[in-house]
Every structure is written in structure tokens, then in C-alpha cells.
Coordinates of C-alpha atoms and ligand atoms in Angstrom, one line a residue:
X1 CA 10.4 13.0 -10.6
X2 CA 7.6 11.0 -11.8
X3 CA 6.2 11.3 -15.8
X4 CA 3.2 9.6 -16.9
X5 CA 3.9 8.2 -20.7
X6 CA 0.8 7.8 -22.6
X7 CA 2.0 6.4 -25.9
X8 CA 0.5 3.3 -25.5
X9 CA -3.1 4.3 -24.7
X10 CA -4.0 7.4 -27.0
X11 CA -5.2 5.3 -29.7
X12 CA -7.8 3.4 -27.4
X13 CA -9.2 7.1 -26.2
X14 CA -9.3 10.3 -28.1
X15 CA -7.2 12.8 -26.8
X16 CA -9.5 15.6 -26.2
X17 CA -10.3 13.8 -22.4
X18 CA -7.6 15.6 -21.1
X19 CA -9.1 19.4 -21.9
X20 CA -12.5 18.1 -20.9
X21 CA -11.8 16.9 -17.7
X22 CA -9.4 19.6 -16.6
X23 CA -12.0 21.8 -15.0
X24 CA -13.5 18.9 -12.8
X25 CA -10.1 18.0 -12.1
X26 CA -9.4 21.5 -10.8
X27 CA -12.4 21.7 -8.7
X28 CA -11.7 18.0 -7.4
X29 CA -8.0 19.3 -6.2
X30 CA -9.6 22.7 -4.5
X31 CA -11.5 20.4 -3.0
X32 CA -8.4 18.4 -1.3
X33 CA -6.1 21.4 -0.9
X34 CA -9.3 23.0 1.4
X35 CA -11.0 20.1 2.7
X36 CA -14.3 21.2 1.6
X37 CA -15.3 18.3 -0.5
X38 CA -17.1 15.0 0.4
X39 CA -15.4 13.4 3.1
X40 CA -13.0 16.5 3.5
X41 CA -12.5 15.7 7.2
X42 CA -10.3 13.1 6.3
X43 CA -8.0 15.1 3.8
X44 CA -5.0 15.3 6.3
X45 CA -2.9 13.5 4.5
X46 CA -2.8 16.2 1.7
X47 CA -0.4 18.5 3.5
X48 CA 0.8 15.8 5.6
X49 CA 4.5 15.5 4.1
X50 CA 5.6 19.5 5.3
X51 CA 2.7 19.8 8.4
X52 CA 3.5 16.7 10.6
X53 CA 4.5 16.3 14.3
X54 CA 7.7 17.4 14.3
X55 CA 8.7 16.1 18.1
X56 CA 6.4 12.5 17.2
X57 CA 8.6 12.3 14.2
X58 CA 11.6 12.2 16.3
X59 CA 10.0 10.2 18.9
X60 CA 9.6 7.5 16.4
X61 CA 13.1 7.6 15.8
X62 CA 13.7 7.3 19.4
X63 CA 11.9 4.2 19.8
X64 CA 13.0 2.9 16.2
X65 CA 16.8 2.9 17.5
X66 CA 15.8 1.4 20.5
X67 CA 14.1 -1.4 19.0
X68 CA 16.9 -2.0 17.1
X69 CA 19.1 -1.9 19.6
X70 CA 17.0 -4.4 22.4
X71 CA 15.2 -6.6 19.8
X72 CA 16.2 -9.4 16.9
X73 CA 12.5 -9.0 16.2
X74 CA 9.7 -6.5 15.4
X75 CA 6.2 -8.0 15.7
X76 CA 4.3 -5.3 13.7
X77 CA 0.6 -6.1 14.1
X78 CA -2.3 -4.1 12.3
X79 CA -4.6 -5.0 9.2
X80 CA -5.5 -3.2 5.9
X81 CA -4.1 0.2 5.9
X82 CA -2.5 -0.1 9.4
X83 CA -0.1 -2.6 7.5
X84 CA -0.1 -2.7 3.9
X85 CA 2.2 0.5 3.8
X86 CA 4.9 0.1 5.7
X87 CA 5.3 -3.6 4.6
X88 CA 5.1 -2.6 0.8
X89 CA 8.0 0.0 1.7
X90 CA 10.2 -2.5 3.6
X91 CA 9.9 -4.9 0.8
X92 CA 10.8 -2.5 -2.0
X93 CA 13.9 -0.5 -0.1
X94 CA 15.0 -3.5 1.8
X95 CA 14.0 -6.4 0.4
X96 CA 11.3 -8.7 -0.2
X97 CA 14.0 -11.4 1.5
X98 CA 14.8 -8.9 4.2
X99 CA 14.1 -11.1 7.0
X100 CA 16.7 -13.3 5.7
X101 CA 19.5 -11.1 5.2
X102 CA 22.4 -10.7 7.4
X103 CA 21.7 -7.1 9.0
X104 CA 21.9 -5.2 11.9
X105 CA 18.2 -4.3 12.3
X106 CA 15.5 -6.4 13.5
X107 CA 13.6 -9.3 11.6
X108 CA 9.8 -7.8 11.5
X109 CA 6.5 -10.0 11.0
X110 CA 3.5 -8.5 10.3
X111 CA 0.8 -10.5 11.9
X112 CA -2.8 -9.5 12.8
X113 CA -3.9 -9.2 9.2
X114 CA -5.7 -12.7 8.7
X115 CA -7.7 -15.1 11.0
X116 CA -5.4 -17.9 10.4
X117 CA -4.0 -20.6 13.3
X118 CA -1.2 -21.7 11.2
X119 CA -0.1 -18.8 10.5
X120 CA -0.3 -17.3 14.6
X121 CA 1.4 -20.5 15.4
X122 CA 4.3 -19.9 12.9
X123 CA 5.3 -16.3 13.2
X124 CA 5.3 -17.2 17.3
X125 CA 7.6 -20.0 16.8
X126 CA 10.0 -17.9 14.4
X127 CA 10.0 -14.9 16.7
X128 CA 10.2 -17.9 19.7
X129 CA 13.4 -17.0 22.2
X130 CA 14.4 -14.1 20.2
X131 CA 14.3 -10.5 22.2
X132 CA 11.4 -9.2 20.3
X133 CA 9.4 -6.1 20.9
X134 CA 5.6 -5.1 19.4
X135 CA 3.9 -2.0 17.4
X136 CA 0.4 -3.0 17.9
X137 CA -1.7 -0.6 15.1
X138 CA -5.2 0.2 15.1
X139 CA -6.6 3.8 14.7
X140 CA -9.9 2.4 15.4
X141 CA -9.0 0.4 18.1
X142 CA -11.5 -2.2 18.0
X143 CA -10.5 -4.1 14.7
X144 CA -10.9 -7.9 15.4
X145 CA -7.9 -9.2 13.7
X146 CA -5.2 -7.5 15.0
X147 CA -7.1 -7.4 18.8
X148 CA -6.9 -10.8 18.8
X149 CA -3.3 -11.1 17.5
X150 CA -2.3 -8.5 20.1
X151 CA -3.3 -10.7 23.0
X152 CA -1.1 -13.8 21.9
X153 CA 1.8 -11.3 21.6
X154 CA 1.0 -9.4 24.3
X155 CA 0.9 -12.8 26.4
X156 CA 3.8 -13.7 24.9
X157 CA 5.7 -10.6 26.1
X158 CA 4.5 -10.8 29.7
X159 CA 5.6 -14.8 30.6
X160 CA 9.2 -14.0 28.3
X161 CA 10.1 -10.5 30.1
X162 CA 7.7 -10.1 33.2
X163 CA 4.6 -6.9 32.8
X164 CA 6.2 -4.4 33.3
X165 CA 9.5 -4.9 31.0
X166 CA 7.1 -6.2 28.5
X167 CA 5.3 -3.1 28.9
X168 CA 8.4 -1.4 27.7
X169 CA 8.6 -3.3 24.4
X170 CA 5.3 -2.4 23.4
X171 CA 4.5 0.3 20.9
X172 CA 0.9 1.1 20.4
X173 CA -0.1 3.4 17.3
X174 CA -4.0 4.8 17.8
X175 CA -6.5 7.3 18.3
X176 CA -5.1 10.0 20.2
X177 CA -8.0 9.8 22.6
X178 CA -10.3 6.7 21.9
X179 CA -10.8 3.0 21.5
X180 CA -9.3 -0.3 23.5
X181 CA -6.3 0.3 22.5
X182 CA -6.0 3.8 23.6
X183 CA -7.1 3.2 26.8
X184 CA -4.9 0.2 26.8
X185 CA -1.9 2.0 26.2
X186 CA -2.7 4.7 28.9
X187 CA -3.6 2.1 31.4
X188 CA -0.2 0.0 31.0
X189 CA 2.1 2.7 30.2
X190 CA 2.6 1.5 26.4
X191 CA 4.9 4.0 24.8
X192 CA 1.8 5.8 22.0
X193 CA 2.1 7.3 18.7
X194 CA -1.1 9.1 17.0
X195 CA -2.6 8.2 13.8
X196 CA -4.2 11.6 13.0
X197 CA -7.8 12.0 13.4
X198 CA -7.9 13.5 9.5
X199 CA -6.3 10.6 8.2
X200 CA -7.9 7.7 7.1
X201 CA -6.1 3.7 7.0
X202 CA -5.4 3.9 3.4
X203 CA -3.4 7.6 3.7
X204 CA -1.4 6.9 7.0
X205 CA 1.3 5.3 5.8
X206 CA 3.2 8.5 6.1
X207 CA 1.9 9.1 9.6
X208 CA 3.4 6.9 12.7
X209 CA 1.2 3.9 11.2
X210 CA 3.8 3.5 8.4
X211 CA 6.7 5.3 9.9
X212 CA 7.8 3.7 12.7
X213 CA 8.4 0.2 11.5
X214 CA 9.6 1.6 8.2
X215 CA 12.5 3.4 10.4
X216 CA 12.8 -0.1 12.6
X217 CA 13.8 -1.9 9.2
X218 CA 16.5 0.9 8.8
X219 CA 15.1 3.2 6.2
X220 CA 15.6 6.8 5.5
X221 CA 12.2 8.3 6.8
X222 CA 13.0 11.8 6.5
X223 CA 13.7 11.3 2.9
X224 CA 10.4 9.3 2.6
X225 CA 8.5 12.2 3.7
X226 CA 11.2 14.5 1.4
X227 CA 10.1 12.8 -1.5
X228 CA 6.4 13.1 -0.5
X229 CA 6.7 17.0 0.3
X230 CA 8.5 17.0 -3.3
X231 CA 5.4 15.5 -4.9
X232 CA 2.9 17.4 -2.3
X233 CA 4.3 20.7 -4.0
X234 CA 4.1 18.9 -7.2
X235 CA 0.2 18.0 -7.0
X236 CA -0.3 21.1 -6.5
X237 CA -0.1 22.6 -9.9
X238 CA -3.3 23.1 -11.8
X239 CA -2.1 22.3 -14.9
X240 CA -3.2 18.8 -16.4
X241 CA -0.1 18.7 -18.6
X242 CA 2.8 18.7 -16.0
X243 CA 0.4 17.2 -12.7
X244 CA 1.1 13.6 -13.0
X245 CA -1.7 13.1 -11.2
X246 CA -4.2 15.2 -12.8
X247 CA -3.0 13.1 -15.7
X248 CA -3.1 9.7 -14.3
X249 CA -6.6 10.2 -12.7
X250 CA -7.8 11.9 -16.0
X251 CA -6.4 8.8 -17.7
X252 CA -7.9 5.9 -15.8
X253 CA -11.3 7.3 -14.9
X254 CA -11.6 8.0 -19.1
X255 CA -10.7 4.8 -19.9
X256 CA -13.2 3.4 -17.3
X257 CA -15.5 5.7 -18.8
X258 CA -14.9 3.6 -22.5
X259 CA -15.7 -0.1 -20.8
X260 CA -12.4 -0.7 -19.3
X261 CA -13.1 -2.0 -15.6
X262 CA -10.2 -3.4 -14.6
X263 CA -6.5 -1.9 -13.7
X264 CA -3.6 -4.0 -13.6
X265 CA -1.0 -2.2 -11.6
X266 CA 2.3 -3.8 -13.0
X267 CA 6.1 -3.2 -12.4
X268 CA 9.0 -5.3 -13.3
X269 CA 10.4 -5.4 -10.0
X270 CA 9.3 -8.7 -7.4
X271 CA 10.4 -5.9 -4.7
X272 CA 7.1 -3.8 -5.6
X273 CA 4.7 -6.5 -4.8
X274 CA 3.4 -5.1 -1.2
X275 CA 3.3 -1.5 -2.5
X276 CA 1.1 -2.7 -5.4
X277 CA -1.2 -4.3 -2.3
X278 CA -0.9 -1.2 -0.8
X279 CA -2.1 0.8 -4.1
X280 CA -4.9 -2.0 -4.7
X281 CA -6.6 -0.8 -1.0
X282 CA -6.2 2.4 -1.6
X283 CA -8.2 2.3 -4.9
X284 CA -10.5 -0.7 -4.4
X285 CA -11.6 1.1 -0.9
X286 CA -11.6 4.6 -2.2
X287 CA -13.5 4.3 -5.7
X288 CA -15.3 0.8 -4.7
X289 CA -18.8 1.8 -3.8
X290 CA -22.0 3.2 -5.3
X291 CA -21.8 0.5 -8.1
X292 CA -19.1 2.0 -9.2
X293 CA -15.4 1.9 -9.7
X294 CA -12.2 0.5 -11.3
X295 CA -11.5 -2.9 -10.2
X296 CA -7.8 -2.7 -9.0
X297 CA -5.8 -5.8 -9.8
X298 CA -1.8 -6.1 -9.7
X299 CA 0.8 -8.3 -11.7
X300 CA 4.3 -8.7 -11.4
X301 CA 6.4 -9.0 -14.2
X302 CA 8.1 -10.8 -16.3
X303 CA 6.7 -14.1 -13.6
X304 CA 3.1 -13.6 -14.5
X305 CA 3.2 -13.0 -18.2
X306 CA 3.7 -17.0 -17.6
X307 CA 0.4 -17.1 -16.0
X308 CA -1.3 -14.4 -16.3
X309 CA 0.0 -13.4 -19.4
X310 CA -2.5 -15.3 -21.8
X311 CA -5.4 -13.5 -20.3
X312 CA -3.9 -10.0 -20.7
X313 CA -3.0 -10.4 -24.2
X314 CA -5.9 -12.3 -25.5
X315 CA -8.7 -12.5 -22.7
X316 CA -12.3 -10.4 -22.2
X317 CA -10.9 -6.9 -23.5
X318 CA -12.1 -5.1 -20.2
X319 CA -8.6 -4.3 -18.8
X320 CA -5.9 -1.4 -18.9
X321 CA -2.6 -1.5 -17.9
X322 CA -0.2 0.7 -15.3
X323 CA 3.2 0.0 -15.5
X324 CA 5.3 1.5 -13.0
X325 CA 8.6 2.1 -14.0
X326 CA 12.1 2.2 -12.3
X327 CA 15.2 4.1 -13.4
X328 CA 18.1 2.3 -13.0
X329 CA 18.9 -0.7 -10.5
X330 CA 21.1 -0.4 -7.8
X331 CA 22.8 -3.1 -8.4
X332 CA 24.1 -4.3 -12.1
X333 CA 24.3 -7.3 -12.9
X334 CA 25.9 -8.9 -16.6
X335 CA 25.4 -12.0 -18.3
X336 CA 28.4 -14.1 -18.5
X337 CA 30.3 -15.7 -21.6
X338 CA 29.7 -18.8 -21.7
X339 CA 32.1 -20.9 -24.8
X340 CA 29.7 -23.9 -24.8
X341 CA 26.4 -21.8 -25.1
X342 CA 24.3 -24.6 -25.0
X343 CA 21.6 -22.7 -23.9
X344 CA 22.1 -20.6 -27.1
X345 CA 22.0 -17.1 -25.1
X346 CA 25.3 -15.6 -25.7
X347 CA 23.5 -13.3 -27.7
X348 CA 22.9 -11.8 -24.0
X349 CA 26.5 -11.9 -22.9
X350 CA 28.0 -8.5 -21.7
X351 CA 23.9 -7.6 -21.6
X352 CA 22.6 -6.3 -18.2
X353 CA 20.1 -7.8 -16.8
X354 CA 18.9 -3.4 -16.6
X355 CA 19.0 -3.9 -20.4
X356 CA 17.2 -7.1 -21.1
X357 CA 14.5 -6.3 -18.0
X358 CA 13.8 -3.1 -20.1
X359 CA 13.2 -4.6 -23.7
X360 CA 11.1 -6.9 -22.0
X361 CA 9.0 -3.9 -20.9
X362 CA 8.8 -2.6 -23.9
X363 CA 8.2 -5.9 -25.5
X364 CA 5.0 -6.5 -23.5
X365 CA 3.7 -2.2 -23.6
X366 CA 3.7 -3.3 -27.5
X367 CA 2.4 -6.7 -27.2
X368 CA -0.7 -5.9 -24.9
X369 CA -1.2 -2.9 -27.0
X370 CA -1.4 -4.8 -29.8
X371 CA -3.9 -7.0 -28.0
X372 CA -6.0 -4.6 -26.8
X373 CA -4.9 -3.4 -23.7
X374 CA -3.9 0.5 -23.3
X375 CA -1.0 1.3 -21.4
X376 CA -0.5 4.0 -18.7
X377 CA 3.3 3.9 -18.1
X378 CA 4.4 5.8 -14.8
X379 CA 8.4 6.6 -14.9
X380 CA 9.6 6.8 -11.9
X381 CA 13.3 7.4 -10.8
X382 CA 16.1 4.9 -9.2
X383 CA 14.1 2.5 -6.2
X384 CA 14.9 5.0 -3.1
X385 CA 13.3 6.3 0.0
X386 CA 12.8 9.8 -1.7
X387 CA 11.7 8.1 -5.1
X388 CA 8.9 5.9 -2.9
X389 CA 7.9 9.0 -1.5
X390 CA 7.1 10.9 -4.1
X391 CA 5.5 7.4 -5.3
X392 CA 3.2 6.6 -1.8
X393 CA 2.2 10.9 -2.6
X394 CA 1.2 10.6 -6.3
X395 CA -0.9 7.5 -5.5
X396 CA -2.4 9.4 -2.9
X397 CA -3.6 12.1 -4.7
X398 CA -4.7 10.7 -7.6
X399 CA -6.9 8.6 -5.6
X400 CA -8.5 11.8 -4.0
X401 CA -8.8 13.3 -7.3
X402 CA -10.3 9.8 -9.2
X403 CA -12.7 9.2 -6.0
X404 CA -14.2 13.0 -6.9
X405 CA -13.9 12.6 -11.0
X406 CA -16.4 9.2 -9.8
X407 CA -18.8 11.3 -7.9
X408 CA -17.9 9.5 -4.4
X409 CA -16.8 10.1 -1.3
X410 CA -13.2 8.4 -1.2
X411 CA -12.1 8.7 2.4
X412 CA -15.0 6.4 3.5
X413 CA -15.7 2.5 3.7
X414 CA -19.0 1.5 4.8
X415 CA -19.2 -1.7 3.0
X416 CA -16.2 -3.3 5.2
X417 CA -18.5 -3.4 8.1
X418 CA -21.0 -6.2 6.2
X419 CA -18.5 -9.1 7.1
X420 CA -18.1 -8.1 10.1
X421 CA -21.5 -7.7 11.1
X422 CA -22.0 -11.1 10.0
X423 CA -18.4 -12.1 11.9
X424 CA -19.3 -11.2 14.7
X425 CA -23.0 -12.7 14.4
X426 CA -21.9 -16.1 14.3
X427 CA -19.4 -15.6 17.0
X428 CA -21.6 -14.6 19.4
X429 CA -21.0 -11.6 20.3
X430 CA -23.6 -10.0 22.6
X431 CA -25.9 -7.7 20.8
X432 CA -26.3 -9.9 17.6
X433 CA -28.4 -12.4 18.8
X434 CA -31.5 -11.6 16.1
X435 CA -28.9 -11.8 13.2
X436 CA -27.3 -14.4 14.0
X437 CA -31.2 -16.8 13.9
X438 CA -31.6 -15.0 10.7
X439 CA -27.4 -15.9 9.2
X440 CA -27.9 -19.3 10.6
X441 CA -30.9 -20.3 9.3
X442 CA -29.6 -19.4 6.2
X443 CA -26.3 -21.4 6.1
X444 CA -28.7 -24.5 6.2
X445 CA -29.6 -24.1 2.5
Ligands
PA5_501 O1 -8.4 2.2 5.1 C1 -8.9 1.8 6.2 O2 -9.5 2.6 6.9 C2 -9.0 0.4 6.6 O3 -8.3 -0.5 5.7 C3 -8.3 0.2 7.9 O4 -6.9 0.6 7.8 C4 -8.3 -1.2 8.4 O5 -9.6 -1.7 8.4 C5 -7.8 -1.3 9.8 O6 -8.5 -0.5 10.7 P1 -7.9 0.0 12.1 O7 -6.6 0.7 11.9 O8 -8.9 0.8 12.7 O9 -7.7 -1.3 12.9

């Protein structure tokens, strides 16, 4: 169940919005539920949590239990959507410390989402002489970073187990039909999952992208996609005043609308830090173009109201806030008794840490209100694989439905392809040759 508390904004916005924007919101979600809008041919995800592969879905188990039964390690490669995902899942339902906790699952390291030596050089000496297998993601195929991650791995693999065992402990998620990878996987008998052809990076977390090393860490996957089909049903509702999303989207873009630019996706939990880097590509690639868009920031709370708390409360007064909140911990914890109290806090002893986390919450919706910043507050229920579901589904379709309220098409991403263009220029790549004269001569000045 997720409720969208707006208590904290209305005075920022006048309330009408809602009524106004309902009729573009409705034609925005017939445009999702049919696929008829801009982009539509990449709106797969909408039905995704109840229409899936039923027999992939259990292959992915298949291979998750084996993983977990012939590896310490899971070297998840991928970039951008092919990662963010499954990585903000893990660290929210297992931990952010998960590859430090005694379990029986594998440690997994995502790698092939940066350029960077040292960090190549330390996730192979940390997965070093353990058995370790490889989900290699690309739905394109071709993308640079994790291509180029793939072959250290992939080398790896080979000289540690021989080809064709190594073969065996590689897992390649792609096109169903093209790119490198694809034909990779066919030609050394990789064991292939399919990221949809109507599913962009940024949606597939639900698809094998996200799924399999979700599963590999141990989590529930068929109450992930339970919570999603629960929010799926949900979204589908046209009725502004009980469609968290309808309401979110209506929210955000109105407040853009009134000179706030810039979202800041909090929660109170370190846990949620990867999903919030999930939610920022989703936005920042969906809305971000034409000159137009909400730029989508993230905080984590209480740890950067000591940094970036100044800012918020008295800074340029071009930001809103969205809390996401969590029902109760899983675990409780009390403040102790302490007879000296030096530190002057029995006033907290017998408190939970539940109980002081949440009047810090409300402490700060108050305080940033007070300073100018509205609040969008989405209540979520107790951290679980169904509640993340539902979470990963509402995100989703707000997105689709704030992409169309902007008047763009929010399944594409032509302006990624600048860097590399330039990337590949100055590598010298063949086919480049004129742009890289032109890039060079300008890195002289
Ligand atoms: O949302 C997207 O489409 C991108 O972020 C991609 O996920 C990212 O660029 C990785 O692409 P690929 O999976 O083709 O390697």
C-alpha cells in the first residue's frame, strides 16, 4: 500500500492542480495502458508484473540456485539501468553491508559501470581464488563499459576454470536476437536470459536484468513482482484521488510548473541509497531532454542534514522535497539506561530508535517547510520484497505519466550518445577519424 501525504506542500501550490491536470493525466495513462503514445514501443514494462516469461522466470531461479550453490561470488556486470536496479534492491532487502555478512549466498560486485583501473583491479583481487560465476548485462550489447569489464572477467574465468567450465559460469542477459553479446552467448554456449525488446534500461529491473542477481543474493522474487502486479492493478485506476501515481506525477510536474527544478528523493533509511540512484536514472533520463525537466537529486537522512542540510533549509529556494517513508523496522532496537548520563540523553532511554528516527522526520517535513521547501511524503509499508515492488511499480509509472504531463517522449535517451561519440573519437575507434581532428584541436585551448 503506498499513500502520498501532501500536508506539507499545499500551501506552496493551490489545490485546484489536481482537478486540472486530471484529464491529461488520464489521457497520459491510456496512453501507457495501449502503447499508443510517444515512444509506446517501449511501454512493456506496464503490464510486465502479471505478463512475463513464466518458464524464464523459473529459469532464473534455476541458475540463481546454482550460482549459489557453485560460487562464493557473483560478478554482476552492466551499467545504468542494466545495474542500478538490482543493486538498489540488494542494498535495501539485504543490506547495504551484505557482502560482509555471514550468509549462505554469494558476495556480488557489480563492476562494468565506470572506466576506472583501481576499481577493475580491486573487485578482481576481492573476487581473487574464490569460485565465482558472471551475469554479464547489456540489452544493447555494445555498451563500452561493461564490454570492456566482461573481457577481464571473462579472462579471468577461462585461466581459473578452463573454456568450457568457464563457459558454464557465465550468464549473459541481452537482446534476444542482436548485438556482441548475443552472438557471444550463442557462439560459446553462455546460459541467455532476454531483456524484452519493449523494455527500455531504466524499466527492466523487473525483467531478467534485475531479477536474476536479485534472486542470487536470496531475495523473494516472486513477491517482488507480487508487489509490482499489486501496484500494476493499482495504477490503473483513473481516479487522481486514490492513484498514487496520478497524484505524485500531478504533484511534482505542478510544482515544477511554480519554479521548483529540483527533487530531492529522501528516505531515512542508509539501505535506500541504490534505489534512490535507481529512481534518479529513471527520472533524469526519462524527463531530461528538450530543455526540460526536474532535476533529480537524492539525500539520505538524518547523515546529510549535516551536510546538506544548510542548503535545504536556507539555500536558492528552487527545490522540493520526496520523502519516502517506511512502516516499521524489522528490527527494534531501544536506548539503554544509562545512571551516569553524561551524555545527558536518558531522556531517550526505553525510546526506539523507530520512535526517535520518526520525530526526526517529522522534525525536518516541518523545518524545510518552514524554509521553503514543499514536501511530497510517500508512505510506504514495512522494508519487504512485496513493499519494494509495489515501490520499483509506482516509480515506474509515474515516470511514464510525468514524461507525457512534460510533453516528451520518456522511453528514449538520445543525449547519452554525445559522450560517447566524443569517447570513442579520442580512442580511435575506426570511423571517427574527422571528429576526432575537430575534439582534438579543441582540447588545445
Ligand atoms: O536506460 C537505459 O536505457 C540506459 O541507462 C541503459 O540501461 C544503459 O546505457 C546500459 O545500456 P545497455 O544495457 O544497452 O548496455
Amino acid at each position: 500500500m503506498i499513500q502520498i501525504r501532501l500536508s506539507h506542500m499545499q500551501r506552496f501550490i493551490p489545490l485546484p492542480y489536481k482537478a486540472a491536470l486530471a484529464p491529461r493525466l488520464r489521457i497520459a495513462s491510456n496512453h501507457l495502458q495501449h502503447g499508443d503514445g510517444v515512444g509506446g514501443s517501449f511501454t512493456g514494462w506496464v503490464h510486465l508484473p502479471a505478463d512475463y516469461d513464466k518458464d524464464e522466470f523459473a529459469r532464473i531461479k534455476t541458475a540463481a540456485a546454482k550460482i549459489q550453490s557453485d560460487s562464493k561470488a557473483l560478478v554482476v556486470i552492466g551499467i545504468g539501468g542494466s545495474y542500478l536496479g538490482a543493486r538498489g534492491v540488494i542494498e535495501c532487502l539485504c543490506s547495504p553491508n551484505y557482502n560482509l555478512k555471514k550468509k549462505n549466498t554469494p558476495n556480488i560486485y557489480f563492476i562494468g559501470n565506470n572506466l576506472s583501473s583501481d576499481y577493475l583491479s580491486e573487485i578482481r583481487e576481492l573476487v581473487g581464488d574464490q569460485d565465482f560465476s558472471v551475469n554479464v548485462i547489456s540489452k544493447s550489447g555494445t555498451t563500452t563499459e561493461p564490454a570492456v569489464a566482461f573481457r577481464f572477467f571473462r579472462r579471468m574465468l577461462e585461466e581459473k576454470y578452463g573454456k568450457e567450465a568457464a563457459a558454464k559460469r557465465i550468464y549473459a542477459t541481452t537482446d534476444h536476437a542482436k548485438g556482441a553479446l548475443k552472438s557471444m552467448a550463442d557462439q560459446e554456449g553462455y546460459e541467455a536470459f532476454v531483456v524484452p525488446d519493449d523494455v527500455g534500461g531504466r524499466y527492466s529491473v523487473l525483467t531478467p536484468v534485475g531479477l536474476l542477481p536479485i534472486a542470487v543474493a536470496g531475495v523473494d522474487i516472486d513477491q517482488l513482482m507480487a508487489g509490482a502486479e499489486t501496484m500494476m492493478e493499482i495504477c490503473t485506476k483513473e481516479d487522481i484521488e486514490i492513484n498514487p501515481a496520478w497524484q505524485y506525477a500531478a504533484t511534482r510536474y505542478e510544482l515544477y510548473r511554480c519554479g521548483k527544478k529540483i527533487e530531492i528523493l529522501a528516505a531515512f533509511e542508509p539501505a535506500f541509497r541504490f534505489m534512490a540512484e535507481w529512481w534518479k536514472q529513471l527520472f533524469g533520463e526519462s524527463e531530461g531532454k528538450e530543455n526540460k525537466g526536474l532535476f533529480p537529486a537524492s539525500a539520505e537522512f538524518t547523515a546529510d542534514l549535516h551536510s546538506m542540510g544548510q542548503y535545504i533549509q536556507q539555500g536558492e529556494r528552487h527545490l522540493f522535497e520526496t520523502v519516502v517513508r517506511f512502516g516499521e523496522s524489522v528490527h527494534q532496537n531501544t536506548v539503554p539506561f544509562d545512571e551516569a548520563n553524561n551524555d545527558g540523553l536518558n531522556f531517550l532511554a526505553g525510546k526506539s530508535m523507530d520512535y526517535i528516527n520518526t520525530q526526526a522526520m517529522d522534525g525536518v517535513l516541518l523545518a524545510h517547510e518552514e524554509g521553503g521547501v514543499p514536501n511530497i511524503v510517500i508512505q510506504v509499508g514495512q522494508m519487504s520484497a512485496f513493499t519494494l515492488g509495489e515501490v520499483i511499480y509506482f516509480f515506474e509509472y509515474a515516470c511514464g505519466l510525468s514524461g507525457y504531463l512534460l510533453d516528451v517522449n520518456p522511453f528514449d535517451q538520445p543525449g547519452v550518445e554525445a559522450y560517447k561519440k566524443n569517447m570513442f573519437a579520442l580512442l580511435y575507434k575506426p570511423g571517427y577519424e574527422e571528429m576526432r581532428t575537430e575534439l582534438l584541436e579543441k582540447l588545445k585551448h
